Amino acid sequence: MVSIADYRGMREGYSCGYCGHPEGKYATGMWAHVMSAEDYQDLIDRGWRRSGKYVYKPTMHQTCCPQYTIRCHALDFLPNKTHKKVLKKMSKFLAKGDITKGLTDESTMDMNTLPDLLPVQDHLCPDLRDPNISTKEGLQEPSEAIASNQATKTFFGSESKVQKKRTPHPGVGVDPARPLCRKAKDIRRERKRQKLLHGQPEGLKVEPRSSTPSATATASNPPTQHPQAVNRQSKLLEEFISDQGGPDASHHLEVRLVPSSFENAAFETSFEQSAALFAKYQMAIHKDTASECSHDQFTRFLCDSPLEEEHRADGPSEGYGSFHEQFWLDGKLLAVGVLDILPRCLSSVYFYYDPDYSNLSLGVYSALREIALTKRMHHEATDIRHYYIGYYIHSCPKMRYKAQYRPADLLCPESYHWVQVEHCLPLLDKAKYSRFNTDLSAGDDDCPVSLDHVMVLYNRCAMPYNVYQQRWAHSKDEAEVREYASFVGQRCAERMLLYRG
């Protein structure tokens, strides 16, 4: 499959959906008439994303809210306490029909909105990922929980009498012969670590965790973890997801992965329900009007895709391309995750759900399901190892939740090298735009050095740019083609066809 792109250049000074600046957003874009999974994989590894068939790249040093490509190492993902709480809540709901109040998607809603209705060929579409993710709101702090447990034990335990406070003798401080007080959870972690160290195979090194990662740490060299620890945690995630409550469950949840194509029967028959759910979600959560979430808008942004379905012998059974992951609750469409399956990753595009079930934290739940799907696909296609969560926007607090899915990397906007998120966050605390790669000599490994082999499409004929230039090129063409090649990289420029009319 050959990709065909119509480059549109930079769009300057338009409204930002994250900070509300009326003229703060800058990005470069192109319309992709058709695109191979391999080309799109290379593009998102250079900071591009798609919205429908429009592929765009933020101008990082100019835009008001720099958008950094973020990826999670799905194979090494460890669910945190919030993730486990969401998984348990879903299991409880399916088994008993109970929705426990606490974490809700509405409390920290993503500020993404659909683009304004502008002419198709002149409109730049923002990323449509809506996390609907709460972080720690509604959770009891560990110190409060410990204090509550201690109070309960004191009242109901064997020592129900009022305890007298022991006043220290004057001049006597902490006994140096006794160890410092430690929290119970810290003691348990240390015991677990010592147990893993004691039982590790010879020659395997387990590096201790550090709150200040090395400046040279990159995604290609993540901290070594003990295989047993990773396996135990990963099984926990998969066990939670597979727990559907059994045959006597109050609710039945079915997840279907269908290609985003009207040629697919399952997609076509569910289109009306999916479009209606999208409109309900947009009007309730983002306060859109009915015209802003019409069938045409839904089709344009979440159904149309330049990626055509591709199947390879060494690829996943579903193939590569764009898909809708549909969540059906008791035969009714509950939520839909729009995603792309690419040669080295699963890329999330957007997620929408029934607002009546906000208490289930479906944004978090869907992300965990997609991480589990990435891990499952890795067994069929070993190159698929990462889960791309769209853009990380540090200047927008409601978009920082994406850094919770760790281990994770951010893409350096200058060298296009991956850097561990722990190293990037302190830099972003100082400035909203930052170069993450500390090696100042490192540059773009895929930077074009010549335009001679850039492929163009002219009068339905594919040819190298040097041939096109000799016969038909105008004076302004070279500057535009050079700009296009610098953004897409040499590899894509030599594979994709740049439409020239």
Coordinates of C-alpha atoms in Angstrom, one line a residue:
M1 CA 0.0 0.0 0.0
V2 CA 1.3 3.5 -1.0
S3 CA 0.4 6.5 1.2
I4 CA -0.8 9.6 -0.5
A5 CA -0.6 12.9 1.4
D6 CA -1.8 16.5 0.4
Y7 CA 0.5 18.8 2.5
R8 CA -1.2 21.9 3.7
G9 CA 1.6 23.6 5.6
M10 CA 1.3 25.5 8.9
R11 CA -1.9 26.9 10.4
E12 CA -1.2 29.8 12.7
G13 CA -3.0 31.4 15.6
Y14 CA -6.3 29.5 16.0
S15 CA -8.4 28.7 19.1
C16 CA -6.9 26.3 21.7
G17 CA -9.3 23.9 23.4
Y18 CA -7.0 23.3 26.3
C19 CA -6.2 26.8 27.7
G20 CA -8.9 28.8 25.8
H21 CA -6.5 31.1 24.1
P22 CA -8.3 32.4 21.0
E23 CA -5.2 32.6 18.8
G24 CA -2.6 30.5 20.6
K25 CA -2.4 27.3 18.7
Y26 CA 0.1 26.5 15.9
A27 CA 0.3 23.3 13.9
T28 CA 1.3 21.8 10.6
G29 CA -1.1 19.5 8.8
M30 CA -1.8 17.4 5.7
W31 CA -4.7 15.4 4.4
A32 CA -4.0 11.7 4.1
H33 CA -6.1 10.2 1.3
V34 CA -4.7 6.8 2.1
M35 CA -1.9 5.8 4.5
S36 CA -0.1 2.5 5.3
A37 CA 0.2 1.4 9.0
E38 CA 4.0 1.5 8.7
D39 CA 4.0 5.1 7.5
Y40 CA 1.6 6.3 10.2
Q41 CA 3.7 4.5 12.8
D42 CA 6.8 6.4 11.7
L43 CA 4.8 9.7 11.7
I44 CA 3.5 9.4 15.2
D45 CA 7.1 8.6 16.3
R46 CA 7.9 12.1 15.0
G47 CA 5.0 13.8 16.8
W48 CA 2.2 13.5 14.3
R49 CA -1.4 12.4 15.2
R50 CA -4.6 12.0 13.2
S51 CA -8.1 13.2 13.5
G52 CA -10.2 11.5 10.9
K53 CA -8.1 11.7 7.7
Y54 CA -6.4 14.9 8.8
V55 CA -2.8 14.3 10.1
Y56 CA -1.3 17.1 12.1
K57 CA 1.9 18.0 14.1
P58 CA 1.9 20.8 16.7
T59 CA 4.5 23.5 16.3
M60 CA 5.9 22.8 19.7
H61 CA 8.0 26.0 20.3
Q62 CA 5.2 28.3 19.2
T63 CA 1.9 26.8 20.3
C64 CA 0.4 27.9 23.6
C65 CA 0.0 24.3 24.9
P66 CA 2.9 22.1 23.7
Q67 CA 1.6 18.6 23.0
Y68 CA 4.2 15.8 23.6
T69 CA 3.7 12.3 22.3
I70 CA 3.5 9.8 25.2
R71 CA 3.7 6.1 25.2
C72 CA 3.4 3.5 27.9
H73 CA 5.5 0.3 28.0
A74 CA 2.5 -2.0 28.0
L75 CA 4.5 -5.2 28.8
D76 CA 6.0 -3.7 32.0
F77 CA 2.9 -1.7 33.0
L78 CA 2.1 -1.9 36.8
P79 CA -1.4 -0.8 37.8
N80 CA -1.4 1.7 40.7
K81 CA -3.8 1.9 43.5
T82 CA -6.3 4.0 41.6
H83 CA -6.3 1.6 38.6
K84 CA -6.9 -1.3 40.9
K85 CA -9.8 0.5 42.6
V86 CA -11.4 1.1 39.2
L87 CA -11.0 -2.5 38.2
K88 CA -12.5 -3.7 41.5
K89 CA -15.4 -1.3 41.1
M90 CA -16.2 -2.6 37.7
S91 CA -16.0 -6.2 38.9
K92 CA -18.3 -5.4 41.8
F93 CA -20.8 -3.7 39.5
L94 CA -20.9 -6.6 37.1
A95 CA -21.3 -9.1 39.9
K96 CA -23.7 -7.3 42.2
G97 CA -25.0 -4.4 40.2
D98 CA -23.5 -1.9 42.7
I99 CA -21.9 1.3 41.6
T100 CA -19.7 2.6 44.5
K101 CA -19.5 6.3 44.7
G102 CA -16.0 7.8 44.7
L103 CA -13.9 8.1 41.5
T104 CA -15.9 9.7 38.7
D105 CA -14.9 10.6 35.2
E106 CA -16.6 14.0 35.5
S107 CA -14.4 15.3 38.3
T108 CA -11.3 15.6 36.0
M109 CA -12.7 15.8 32.5
D110 CA -10.5 16.3 29.5
M111 CA -10.9 19.7 28.0
N112 CA -10.7 18.3 24.4
T113 CA -13.7 19.3 22.2
L114 CA -14.5 18.7 18.7
P115 CA -13.4 21.3 16.2
D116 CA -15.6 24.1 15.0
L117 CA -17.5 23.5 11.8
L118 CA -15.2 24.9 9.2
P119 CA -14.6 24.0 5.5
V120 CA -13.2 20.5 5.4
Q121 CA -10.1 21.4 3.4
D122 CA -9.2 24.4 5.6
H123 CA -9.8 22.9 9.0
L124 CA -7.3 21.6 11.4
C125 CA -8.6 18.9 13.7
P126 CA -7.3 18.5 17.3
D127 CA -6.7 15.2 19.0
L128 CA -10.0 13.7 20.2
R129 CA -8.8 11.7 23.1
D130 CA -11.0 12.1 26.2
P131 CA -9.5 10.3 29.2
N132 CA -12.4 10.9 31.6
I133 CA -10.0 10.0 34.4
S134 CA -9.9 10.9 38.0
T135 CA -6.7 10.7 39.8
K136 CA -6.8 10.6 43.6
E137 CA -10.1 12.5 44.3
G138 CA -12.4 10.6 46.6
L139 CA -9.6 8.4 47.9
Q140 CA -8.7 8.3 51.6
E141 CA -5.2 9.3 52.2
P142 CA -3.0 6.5 53.7
S143 CA -2.3 8.5 56.8
E144 CA -6.1 9.0 57.4
A145 CA -6.8 5.3 56.8
I146 CA -4.1 4.3 59.3
A147 CA -5.4 6.7 61.9
S148 CA -8.9 5.4 61.4
N149 CA -7.8 1.8 61.8
Q150 CA -5.8 2.6 64.9
A151 CA -8.8 4.4 66.4
T152 CA -11.1 1.4 65.6
K153 CA -8.6 -1.0 67.2
T154 CA -8.3 1.1 70.3
F155 CA -12.0 1.3 70.8
F156 CA -13.0 -2.3 69.9
G157 CA -9.8 -4.1 70.8
S158 CA -8.7 -5.9 73.9
E159 CA -7.4 -2.6 75.4
S160 CA -10.6 -0.5 75.5
K161 CA -9.4 1.5 78.4
V162 CA -8.2 5.1 77.8
Q163 CA -4.4 5.1 77.3
K164 CA -2.4 7.5 79.3
K165 CA 0.1 9.6 77.3
R166 CA 3.7 9.0 78.2
T167 CA 5.4 12.3 78.8
P168 CA 9.1 12.1 77.9
H169 CA 11.6 13.0 80.6
P170 CA 13.2 16.4 80.3
G171 CA 16.3 16.4 78.2
V172 CA 15.7 12.9 76.8
G173 CA 15.1 12.7 73.0
V174 CA 14.6 9.8 70.6
D175 CA 16.4 6.7 71.7
P176 CA 19.3 6.3 69.3
A177 CA 19.4 2.6 70.0
R178 CA 15.9 2.1 68.4
P179 CA 15.2 2.4 64.7
L180 CA 13.1 5.2 63.3
C181 CA 9.4 4.7 63.0
R182 CA 8.3 3.5 59.6
K183 CA 5.0 3.2 57.9
A184 CA 3.6 -0.3 57.6
K185 CA 3.4 -0.1 53.8
D186 CA 7.1 0.9 53.6
I187 CA 8.0 -2.2 55.7
R188 CA 5.9 -4.4 53.5
R189 CA 7.6 -3.0 50.4
E190 CA 11.1 -3.6 51.8
R191 CA 10.2 -7.1 52.8
K192 CA 8.9 -7.8 49.3
R193 CA 12.1 -6.3 47.8
Q194 CA 14.4 -8.4 50.0
K195 CA 12.4 -11.5 49.2
L196 CA 12.8 -10.9 45.5
L197 CA 16.5 -10.1 45.9
H198 CA 17.0 -13.3 47.9
G199 CA 15.2 -15.5 45.4
Q200 CA 16.6 -13.9 42.1
P201 CA 18.6 -16.0 39.7
E202 CA 22.4 -15.6 39.6
G203 CA 23.5 -12.7 37.4
L204 CA 20.2 -10.9 37.4
K205 CA 20.5 -7.4 38.9
V206 CA 17.5 -5.6 40.4
E207 CA 18.1 -1.9 40.4
P208 CA 16.6 0.0 43.4
R209 CA 14.0 2.6 42.7
S210 CA 15.1 6.2 42.8
S211 CA 13.1 9.4 43.2
T212 CA 15.6 11.2 41.0
P213 CA 16.2 9.3 37.8
S214 CA 19.4 9.8 35.8
A215 CA 19.3 12.5 33.3
T216 CA 20.6 10.1 30.7
A217 CA 17.9 7.5 31.3
T218 CA 15.9 6.8 28.2
A219 CA 13.1 4.5 27.2
S220 CA 15.5 2.2 25.4
N221 CA 17.1 1.5 28.8
P222 CA 14.3 1.2 31.4
P223 CA 15.1 0.2 35.0
T224 CA 15.5 -3.5 35.3
Q225 CA 12.7 -5.3 37.1
H226 CA 12.5 -8.8 38.4
P227 CA 10.5 -11.0 36.1
Q228 CA 8.5 -12.5 38.9
A229 CA 7.4 -9.1 40.1
V230 CA 6.3 -8.1 36.6
N231 CA 4.4 -11.3 36.0
R232 CA 2.6 -11.1 39.3
Q233 CA 1.4 -7.6 38.6
S234 CA 0.5 -8.3 35.0
K235 CA -1.5 -11.3 36.0
L236 CA -3.4 -9.1 38.5
L237 CA -4.4 -6.7 35.7
E238 CA -5.6 -9.5 33.4
E239 CA -7.3 -11.3 36.3
F240 CA -9.3 -8.2 37.2
I241 CA -10.3 -7.7 33.5
S242 CA -11.3 -11.3 33.0
D243 CA -13.4 -11.3 36.2
Q244 CA -16.9 -10.8 34.8
G245 CA -18.8 -12.1 37.8
G246 CA -19.6 -15.6 36.6
P247 CA -22.9 -17.0 35.3
D248 CA -24.9 -15.5 38.3
A249 CA -23.6 -12.0 37.7
S250 CA -26.1 -9.1 37.7
H251 CA -24.7 -7.7 34.5
H252 CA -22.9 -9.0 31.4
L253 CA -20.2 -7.0 29.7
E254 CA -19.2 -7.9 26.2
V255 CA -16.3 -6.2 24.4
R256 CA -16.1 -6.3 20.6
L257 CA -13.3 -5.1 18.4
V258 CA -14.7 -4.1 15.0
P259 CA -12.9 -2.5 12.0
S260 CA -13.8 1.1 11.5
S261 CA -15.3 0.5 8.0
F262 CA -18.8 0.5 6.7
E263 CA -17.8 -2.6 4.7
N264 CA -17.8 -4.5 8.0
A265 CA -21.2 -5.8 8.9
A266 CA -20.8 -5.5 12.7
F267 CA -19.7 -1.9 12.4
E268 CA -22.5 -1.0 10.0
T269 CA -25.3 -2.5 12.1
S270 CA -24.0 -0.7 15.2
F271 CA -23.5 2.6 13.6
E272 CA -26.8 4.2 14.7
Q273 CA -26.3 3.2 18.3
S274 CA -22.7 4.3 18.3
A275 CA -23.5 7.7 16.7
A276 CA -26.4 8.3 19.2
L277 CA -24.1 7.4 22.1
F278 CA -21.5 9.9 20.8
A279 CA -24.1 12.7 20.5
K280 CA -25.3 11.9 24.1
Y281 CA -21.8 12.0 25.4
Q282 CA -20.8 15.2 23.6
M283 CA -23.9 17.1 24.6
A284 CA -23.8 16.0 28.3
I285 CA -20.0 16.2 28.9
H286 CA -18.8 18.8 26.5
K287 CA -22.0 20.8 26.2
D288 CA -22.0 20.6 22.4
T289 CA -25.1 21.4 20.3
A290 CA -26.9 18.8 18.3
S291 CA -25.4 20.1 15.0
E292 CA -21.8 19.8 16.5
C293 CA -22.2 16.1 17.0
S294 CA -24.3 15.1 14.0
H295 CA -23.9 11.9 12.1
D296 CA -21.7 13.7 9.6
Q297 CA -19.4 15.0 12.3
F298 CA -19.2 11.6 14.0
T299 CA -18.4 9.9 10.7
R300 CA -15.8 12.5 9.7
F301 CA -13.8 12.5 12.9
L302 CA -14.2 9.0 14.4
C303 CA -15.2 6.7 11.5
D304 CA -13.2 7.9 8.5
S305 CA -9.6 6.9 8.6
P306 CA -6.7 7.0 6.1
L307 CA -5.6 3.6 7.4
E308 CA -6.9 0.7 5.4
E309 CA -7.1 -2.8 7.0
E310 CA -3.9 -4.7 6.5
H311 CA -3.1 -8.4 7.3
R312 CA 0.3 -9.9 7.6
A313 CA 1.5 -13.4 8.5
D314 CA 3.5 -12.0 11.4
G315 CA 0.9 -9.5 12.5
P316 CA -2.0 -9.7 15.0
S317 CA -5.1 -11.7 14.1
E318 CA -7.2 -8.5 13.8
G319 CA -4.8 -7.0 11.3
Y320 CA -3.6 -3.4 11.2
G321 CA -5.8 -0.4 10.8
S322 CA -8.5 1.6 12.6
F323 CA -10.9 0.0 15.0
H324 CA -13.8 0.7 17.4
E325 CA -13.6 -1.2 20.7
Q326 CA -17.2 -1.5 21.7
F327 CA -18.4 -2.1 25.3
W328 CA -21.8 -3.7 25.4
L329 CA -23.6 -3.9 28.8
D330 CA -26.5 -6.3 28.8
G331 CA -27.0 -5.8 25.0
K332 CA -26.8 -2.0 25.2
L333 CA -23.9 0.0 23.9
L334 CA -22.1 1.4 27.0
A335 CA -18.9 2.9 25.6
V336 CA -16.6 3.0 22.5
G337 CA -12.9 3.4 22.2
V338 CA -11.5 4.5 18.9
L339 CA -8.0 3.1 18.3
D340 CA -5.4 2.3 15.7
I341 CA -3.4 -0.9 15.6
L342 CA 0.0 -0.3 14.1
P343 CA 3.2 -2.3 13.6
R344 CA 4.8 -1.4 16.9
C345 CA 1.9 -0.1 19.1
L346 CA -1.7 0.3 19.8
S347 CA -2.6 4.0 19.5
S348 CA -5.6 5.5 21.3
V349 CA -7.6 8.1 19.3
Y350 CA -10.8 8.9 21.3
F351 CA -13.2 7.5 23.9
Y352 CA -16.8 8.2 24.6
Y353 CA -19.3 6.6 26.9
D354 CA -22.8 6.7 28.4
P355 CA -22.8 9.6 30.9
D356 CA -25.3 7.7 33.0
Y357 CA -22.5 5.4 34.1
S358 CA -19.9 8.1 34.9
N359 CA -19.3 6.6 38.4
L360 CA -17.7 3.5 36.8
S361 CA -14.7 5.6 35.7
L362 CA -15.0 4.2 32.2
G363 CA -12.1 6.3 30.9
V364 CA -9.6 4.6 33.2
Y365 CA -11.2 1.2 32.7
S366 CA -11.0 1.5 28.9
A367 CA -7.3 2.5 29.0
L368 CA -6.5 -0.5 31.2
R369 CA -8.4 -2.7 28.7
E370 CA -6.4 -1.2 25.8
I371 CA -3.1 -1.9 27.7
A372 CA -4.2 -5.5 28.2
L373 CA -5.1 -5.7 24.5
T374 CA -1.6 -4.4 23.6
K375 CA -0.1 -7.2 25.7
R376 CA -2.3 -9.8 24.2
M377 CA -1.4 -8.7 20.6
H378 CA 2.3 -8.8 21.6
H379 CA 2.0 -12.6 21.8
E380 CA 0.9 -12.6 18.1
A381 CA 3.1 -9.8 16.8
T382 CA 6.2 -9.4 19.0
D383 CA 7.0 -5.9 17.6
I384 CA 3.8 -4.5 19.3
R385 CA 5.0 -3.4 22.7
H386 CA 3.7 0.1 23.4
Y387 CA 0.4 1.8 24.1
Y388 CA 0.3 5.4 22.8
I389 CA -2.1 7.6 24.8
G390 CA -2.1 10.6 22.4
Y391 CA -0.5 13.8 23.6
Y392 CA 0.7 14.7 27.1
I393 CA 0.1 18.4 27.9
H394 CA 1.9 19.4 31.0
S395 CA 0.6 23.0 30.8
C396 CA -3.0 21.6 31.1
P397 CA -3.4 20.0 34.6
K398 CA -6.4 17.9 33.4
M399 CA -4.2 16.2 30.8
R400 CA -1.4 15.2 33.2
Y401 CA -3.2 11.9 34.1
K402 CA -1.5 10.2 31.1
A403 CA 1.8 10.1 33.0
Q404 CA 0.2 7.8 35.6
Y405 CA 0.4 4.9 33.1
R406 CA 4.0 3.8 33.7
P407 CA 6.6 3.0 32.7
A408 CA 6.2 5.7 30.1
D409 CA 8.3 7.9 27.8
L410 CA 7.9 11.3 26.2
L411 CA 9.1 12.1 22.7
C412 CA 11.9 14.7 22.5
P413 CA 10.5 17.4 20.1
E414 CA 14.0 18.1 18.7
S415 CA 15.9 14.8 18.5
Y416 CA 12.8 12.5 18.3
H417 CA 14.3 10.2 20.9
W418 CA 12.2 8.7 23.6
V419 CA 13.0 9.8 27.2
Q420 CA 11.6 8.4 30.5
V421 CA 8.8 10.6 31.8
E422 CA 10.4 10.8 35.2
H423 CA 13.2 12.8 33.6
C424 CA 10.9 15.0 31.6
L425 CA 8.5 16.2 34.2
P426 CA 11.0 18.4 36.2
L427 CA 12.0 20.1 33.0
L428 CA 8.3 20.8 32.1
D429 CA 7.8 22.2 35.6
K430 CA 10.3 24.9 34.7
A431 CA 9.2 25.6 31.1
K432 CA 6.2 24.4 29.1
Y433 CA 8.5 23.7 26.1
S434 CA 11.6 21.7 26.6
R435 CA 14.2 19.6 24.9
F436 CA 14.3 16.2 26.8
N437 CA 17.4 14.8 25.2
T438 CA 20.3 16.1 27.3
D439 CA 22.8 15.2 24.6
L440 CA 22.9 18.5 22.7
S441 CA 24.9 16.8 19.9
A442 CA 22.1 14.4 19.2
G443 CA 19.9 15.4 16.3
D444 CA 17.2 14.1 14.1
D445 CA 18.4 10.7 12.9
D446 CA 15.9 10.8 10.0
C447 CA 16.6 14.3 8.9
P448 CA 16.3 14.7 5.1
V449 CA 19.6 15.4 3.4
S450 CA 18.4 15.5 -0.2
L451 CA 15.1 16.1 -2.0
D452 CA 16.1 14.1 -5.0
H453 CA 14.4 10.9 -3.8
V454 CA 11.3 12.5 -2.2
M455 CA 8.4 10.9 -4.0
V456 CA 5.6 13.1 -5.5
L457 CA 2.3 12.3 -7.3
Y458 CA 1.6 14.5 -10.4
N459 CA -0.9 13.9 -13.1
R460 CA -1.5 10.4 -11.6
C461 CA 2.1 9.6 -12.1
A462 CA 4.6 8.8 -9.2
M463 CA 8.1 10.2 -9.7
P464 CA 11.1 11.4 -7.7
Y465 CA 11.1 15.1 -6.9
N466 CA 14.2 15.7 -9.1
V467 CA 12.3 14.4 -12.1
Y468 CA 9.3 16.5 -11.3
Q469 CA 11.4 19.6 -10.6
Q470 CA 13.1 19.5 -14.0
R471 CA 9.8 19.5 -15.9
W472 CA 6.9 21.0 -13.9
A473 CA 8.1 22.5 -10.6
H474 CA 7.4 26.1 -9.7
S475 CA 9.8 28.3 -7.7
K476 CA 7.8 28.0 -4.5
D477 CA 7.6 24.2 -4.7
E478 CA 11.1 23.5 -3.4
A479 CA 10.6 25.4 -0.2
E480 CA 7.3 23.7 0.5
V481 CA 8.6 20.2 -0.4
R482 CA 11.7 20.7 1.9
E483 CA 9.5 21.8 4.8
Y484 CA 7.2 18.7 4.2
A485 CA 10.2 16.4 4.1
S486 CA 11.7 17.9 7.3
F487 CA 8.5 17.2 9.2
V488 CA 7.8 13.7 7.9
G489 CA 11.4 12.5 7.8
Q490 CA 13.5 11.0 5.1
R491 CA 12.0 7.5 5.3
C492 CA 8.4 8.6 4.9
A493 CA 9.3 11.2 2.3
E494 CA 10.8 8.5 0.1
R495 CA 7.9 6.1 0.6
M496 CA 4.8 8.3 0.7
L497 CA 3.5 10.2 -2.4
L498 CA 3.3 14.0 -2.0
Y499 CA 0.3 15.2 -4.0
R500 CA 1.2 18.0 -6.4
G501 CA -2.0 18.4 -8.3

